Amino acid sequence: MVKLPALTISNRLPRPRNLLPLLLPGASFCLLALALYFLLATRPITSVEQDSASTPATEHGQPHRAGADPALTQQQLRQVLALNLFGIAETGAAEQPVAAPETRLNLELRGLRTSGDGNGEAIIALSATDEQSFAVGDEVIDNTTLHRIDTDGVILQREGRFERLKYPELMISGTHEDYGTPTTLQSSAALLQGRSRPADITVTSPAHDALDD
C-alpha cells in the first residue's frame, strides 16, 4: 500500500509575498474608481446645465429660453429706451451764429449755391482779378474758413470768431450798372452754372440775375 505524503497548512496556502502581485492591480483599480466617483459627485453644475434643467422644453424637444421670445425682447428694449440712458437727442440743426458782425476783410461775395441747410458753394472774389468757388469748410484766406452758407450771404470763421459776408448793396438793389463789368458778372454766373449740383439746391446769384434782366 502506497503512502501519500502528509499535507500541511503551509503547503496548501500561498505565502503573502506570492499574493502581492495579484493584489496590487485590484487595489489600484478600486482607488481609481473611488477617485472618479468623488470627482463626479462634487463637480459644480454649470449654468448651461441649470438652464437646461430648469427651463421647459419646446415641442421640438429643445429647451425654451425667454430671450428667444421676440415680443419679450421688444418690450424690454422699449423699457430700456424709455430710460434715456444717453440723454435726449437734439432735434433740428445745430445752433448757428445769427448775430455775427459784418466782416472787414477785403472780400466780395459774387454768387451762392445753397441747399437750405447751411451747405452749398459760394463765389467769393479775393481781388479784382481772383474769383474762386468755395464749399463749407474750405479755407478762403489764411486763418479764415467758410463756415455756413445762407440765402443772403455766408458766415466766415476767422480765428475762432464768426463774421458775415453779404452781397454788396448795389447787387441786392438791382442797380448793377455801377457794379463790376459784364465780364466779371458773366464769370460769376459761369462758375455757379458750370458745376454739377443736385436738383434740390437753389442757385442765388445776383450777378446772374442782373444779366438775365
Tab-separated table of C-alpha atoms in Angstrom:
chain	number	residue	atom	x	y	z
A	1	MET	CA	0.000	0.000	0.000
A	2	VAL	CA	1.344	3.365	-1.109
A	3	LYS	CA	1.504	6.063	1.496
A	4	LEU	CA	0.771	9.688	0.472
A	5	PRO	CA	2.805	12.447	1.960
A	6	ALA	CA	1.028	14.381	4.669
A	7	LEU	CA	-0.231	17.836	3.615
A	8	THR	CA	0.391	20.668	5.960
A	9	ILE	CA	-1.331	24.102	6.132
A	10	SER	CA	1.815	25.789	4.961
A	11	ASN	CA	1.761	23.764	1.779
A	12	ARG	CA	-1.909	24.490	0.920
A	13	LEU	CA	-1.965	28.296	1.428
A	14	PRO	CA	0.137	30.640	-0.746
A	15	ARG	CA	2.646	32.746	1.013
A	16	PRO	CA	1.924	36.539	1.389
A	17	ARG	CA	4.767	37.532	-0.840
A	18	ASN	CA	3.249	35.460	-3.618
A	19	LEU	CA	-0.150	37.306	-3.297
A	20	LEU	CA	1.325	40.805	-3.645
A	21	PRO	CA	1.458	40.820	-7.483
A	22	LEU	CA	-2.213	39.785	-7.549
A	23	LEU	CA	-3.455	42.371	-5.041
A	24	LEU	CA	-1.749	45.459	-6.472
A	25	PRO	CA	-3.770	45.698	-9.735
A	26	GLY	CA	-7.052	45.184	-7.894
A	27	ALA	CA	-6.255	47.816	-5.288
A	28	SER	CA	-5.207	50.302	-7.946
A	29	PHE	CA	-8.463	49.786	-9.835
A	30	CYS	CA	-10.528	50.318	-6.677
A	31	LEU	CA	-8.694	53.530	-5.829
A	32	LEU	CA	-9.149	54.851	-9.369
A	33	ALA	CA	-12.883	54.086	-9.329
A	34	LEU	CA	-13.289	55.759	-5.931
A	35	ALA	CA	-11.449	58.887	-7.069
A	36	LEU	CA	-13.567	59.111	-10.217
A	37	TYR	CA	-16.758	58.786	-8.176
A	38	PHE	CA	-15.837	61.628	-5.822
A	39	LEU	CA	-14.758	63.782	-8.760
A	40	LEU	CA	-18.122	63.430	-10.497
A	41	ALA	CA	-20.137	63.748	-7.294
A	42	THR	CA	-18.511	67.011	-6.243
A	43	ARG	CA	-18.328	68.662	-9.729
A	44	PRO	CA	-20.252	72.015	-9.777
A	45	ILE	CA	-23.234	72.270	-12.100
A	46	THR	CA	-22.658	74.744	-14.914
A	47	SER	CA	-25.114	77.465	-15.883
A	48	VAL	CA	-25.899	75.690	-19.147
A	49	GLU	CA	-26.968	72.565	-17.280
A	50	GLN	CA	-29.016	74.633	-14.852
A	51	ASP	CA	-30.842	76.363	-17.704
A	52	SER	CA	-31.491	73.058	-19.444
A	53	ALA	CA	-32.842	71.512	-16.271
A	54	SER	CA	-34.969	74.470	-15.155
A	55	THR	CA	-36.450	75.648	-18.477
A	56	PRO	CA	-39.283	73.698	-20.101
A	57	ALA	CA	-38.719	72.044	-23.433
A	58	THR	CA	-40.456	73.172	-26.597
A	59	GLU	CA	-42.475	70.937	-28.840
A	60	HIS	CA	-39.306	70.182	-30.816
A	61	GLY	CA	-37.514	68.925	-27.734
A	62	GLN	CA	-35.211	71.957	-27.420
A	63	PRO	CA	-35.124	73.973	-24.199
A	64	HIS	CA	-37.252	77.119	-24.294
A	65	ARG	CA	-35.427	80.334	-23.421
A	66	ALA	CA	-37.058	83.612	-22.520
A	67	GLY	CA	-34.549	85.553	-24.631
A	68	ALA	CA	-35.801	83.804	-27.742
A	69	ASP	CA	-39.275	85.363	-27.406
A	70	PRO	CA	-39.431	88.319	-29.862
A	71	ALA	CA	-42.303	90.008	-28.010
A	72	LEU	CA	-40.435	89.928	-24.728
A	73	THR	CA	-37.294	91.257	-26.374
A	74	GLN	CA	-39.142	94.224	-27.886
A	75	GLN	CA	-40.814	95.012	-24.581
A	76	GLN	CA	-37.514	95.018	-22.762
A	77	LEU	CA	-35.988	97.188	-25.476
A	78	ARG	CA	-38.778	99.751	-25.132
A	79	GLN	CA	-38.271	99.865	-21.385
A	80	VAL	CA	-34.545	100.468	-21.793
A	81	LEU	CA	-35.090	103.180	-24.402
A	82	ALA	CA	-37.626	104.890	-22.149
A	83	LEU	CA	-34.906	105.395	-19.540
A	84	ASN	CA	-32.993	107.766	-21.876
A	85	LEU	CA	-29.677	106.459	-20.596
A	86	PHE	CA	-27.748	108.503	-23.152
A	87	GLY	CA	-29.885	111.617	-22.929
A	88	ILE	CA	-32.397	113.040	-25.371
A	89	ALA	CA	-31.134	113.719	-28.871
A	90	GLU	CA	-31.456	117.304	-30.022
A	91	THR	CA	-33.725	117.803	-32.997
A	92	GLY	CA	-33.049	120.210	-35.803
A	93	ALA	CA	-29.805	121.690	-37.000
A	94	ALA	CA	-27.110	122.841	-34.647
A	95	GLU	CA	-27.305	126.406	-33.436
A	96	GLN	CA	-25.671	128.762	-35.898
A	97	PRO	CA	-24.411	132.278	-35.254
A	98	VAL	CA	-27.100	134.758	-36.303
A	99	ALA	CA	-25.641	137.962	-34.863
A	100	ALA	CA	-22.218	137.715	-36.491
A	101	PRO	CA	-20.816	141.149	-37.293
A	102	GLU	CA	-20.084	142.102	-40.861
A	103	THR	CA	-16.557	141.204	-41.875
A	104	ARG	CA	-13.951	143.867	-42.570
A	105	LEU	CA	-11.962	141.602	-44.862
A	106	ASN	CA	-11.371	142.761	-48.407
A	107	LEU	CA	-13.637	140.073	-49.873
A	108	GLU	CA	-16.615	140.296	-52.197
A	109	LEU	CA	-19.463	137.789	-52.469
A	110	ARG	CA	-20.398	137.210	-56.125
A	111	GLY	CA	-22.793	134.240	-56.007
A	112	LEU	CA	-24.289	131.464	-53.893
A	113	ARG	CA	-25.487	127.942	-54.337
A	114	THR	CA	-27.263	126.736	-51.206
A	115	SER	CA	-29.219	123.624	-50.249
A	116	GLY	CA	-31.070	125.381	-47.431
A	117	ASP	CA	-29.292	123.556	-44.595
A	118	GLY	CA	-26.159	125.687	-44.456
A	119	ASN	CA	-24.267	123.786	-47.146
A	120	GLY	CA	-23.553	124.636	-50.755
A	121	GLU	CA	-20.970	126.748	-52.538
A	122	ALA	CA	-20.109	130.417	-52.659
A	123	ILE	CA	-18.351	132.509	-55.285
A	124	ILE	CA	-16.029	134.912	-53.483
A	125	ALA	CA	-13.755	137.459	-55.122
A	126	LEU	CA	-10.437	137.663	-53.313
A	127	SER	CA	-9.348	140.544	-55.514
A	128	ALA	CA	-10.446	142.301	-58.680
A	129	THR	CA	-8.964	139.511	-60.807
A	130	ASP	CA	-9.173	136.474	-58.478
A	131	GLU	CA	-12.618	134.914	-58.149
A	132	GLN	CA	-12.998	131.398	-56.696
A	133	SER	CA	-15.653	128.910	-55.631
A	134	PHE	CA	-15.631	127.689	-52.022
A	135	ALA	CA	-17.566	124.974	-50.183
A	136	VAL	CA	-18.314	124.829	-46.470
A	137	GLY	CA	-15.096	124.070	-44.603
A	138	ASP	CA	-12.788	125.454	-47.296
A	139	GLU	CA	-10.136	127.982	-46.368
A	140	VAL	CA	-10.893	131.272	-48.081
A	141	ILE	CA	-7.760	133.066	-46.916
A	142	ASP	CA	-5.262	132.445	-44.137
A	143	ASN	CA	-6.991	131.686	-40.802
A	144	THR	CA	-10.414	132.189	-42.389
A	145	THR	CA	-12.750	129.363	-43.458
A	146	LEU	CA	-16.238	129.225	-44.928
A	147	HIS	CA	-18.466	128.122	-42.031
A	148	ARG	CA	-22.029	128.384	-43.359
A	149	ILE	CA	-23.948	129.467	-46.445
A	150	ASP	CA	-27.237	131.340	-46.091
A	151	THR	CA	-29.558	132.666	-48.760
A	152	ASP	CA	-28.387	136.261	-48.293
A	153	GLY	CA	-24.718	135.715	-47.528
A	154	VAL	CA	-22.157	133.483	-45.872
A	155	ILE	CA	-20.693	133.070	-42.402
A	156	LEU	CA	-16.913	133.112	-42.163
A	157	GLN	CA	-14.942	131.753	-39.226
A	158	ARG	CA	-11.899	133.883	-38.642
A	159	GLU	CA	-9.532	132.963	-35.813
A	160	GLY	CA	-12.386	131.454	-33.792
A	161	ARG	CA	-14.800	134.351	-34.404
A	162	PHE	CA	-17.760	134.398	-36.772
A	163	GLU	CA	-18.173	137.164	-39.345
A	164	ARG	CA	-20.796	137.664	-42.019
A	165	LEU	CA	-20.073	138.378	-45.678
A	166	LYS	CA	-23.135	139.631	-47.545
A	167	TYR	CA	-23.897	140.638	-51.087
A	168	PRO	CA	-22.900	144.200	-51.990
A	169	GLU	CA	-25.785	146.643	-51.671
A	170	LEU	CA	-25.664	147.533	-55.371
A	171	MET	CA	-26.196	143.919	-56.367
A	172	ILE	CA	-29.035	143.389	-53.901
A	173	SER	CA	-30.894	146.519	-55.027
A	174	GLY	CA	-30.576	145.502	-58.659
A	175	THR	CA	-28.735	148.638	-59.739
A	176	HIS	CA	-25.883	146.752	-61.309
A	177	GLU	CA	-24.801	149.473	-63.718
A	178	ASP	CA	-22.097	150.696	-61.340
A	179	TYR	CA	-21.045	147.266	-60.101
A	180	GLY	CA	-18.276	145.447	-61.896
A	181	THR	CA	-18.013	144.784	-65.588
A	182	PRO	CA	-20.000	142.413	-67.838
A	183	THR	CA	-17.003	140.096	-67.939
A	184	THR	CA	-16.911	139.865	-64.145
A	185	LEU	CA	-20.663	139.256	-63.913
A	186	GLN	CA	-20.593	136.561	-66.569
A	187	SER	CA	-17.656	134.766	-64.919
A	188	SER	CA	-19.507	134.623	-61.586
A	189	ALA	CA	-22.559	133.086	-63.209
A	190	ALA	CA	-20.425	130.640	-65.176
A	191	LEU	CA	-18.727	129.365	-62.029
A	192	LEU	CA	-22.107	128.617	-60.466
A	193	GLN	CA	-23.884	127.212	-63.517
A	194	GLY	CA	-20.906	125.188	-64.740
A	195	ARG	CA	-20.778	122.902	-61.688
A	196	SER	CA	-22.977	119.829	-61.343
A	197	ARG	CA	-25.450	120.090	-58.467
A	198	PRO	CA	-28.446	118.193	-57.069
A	199	ALA	CA	-31.885	119.260	-58.204
A	200	ASP	CA	-32.894	120.442	-54.726
A	201	ILE	CA	-30.083	123.004	-54.478
A	202	THR	CA	-31.039	126.587	-55.223
A	203	VAL	CA	-28.728	128.942	-57.039
A	204	THR	CA	-28.819	132.535	-55.860
A	205	SER	CA	-26.570	134.775	-57.869
A	206	PRO	CA	-27.473	138.464	-58.097
A	207	ALA	CA	-24.844	138.817	-60.765
A	208	HIS	CA	-26.519	136.171	-62.894
A	209	ASP	CA	-29.991	137.589	-62.197
A	210	ALA	CA	-28.799	141.016	-63.255
A	211	LEU	CA	-27.616	139.611	-66.572
A	212	ASP	CA	-30.983	137.941	-67.150
A	213	ASP	CA	-32.725	141.297	-66.663
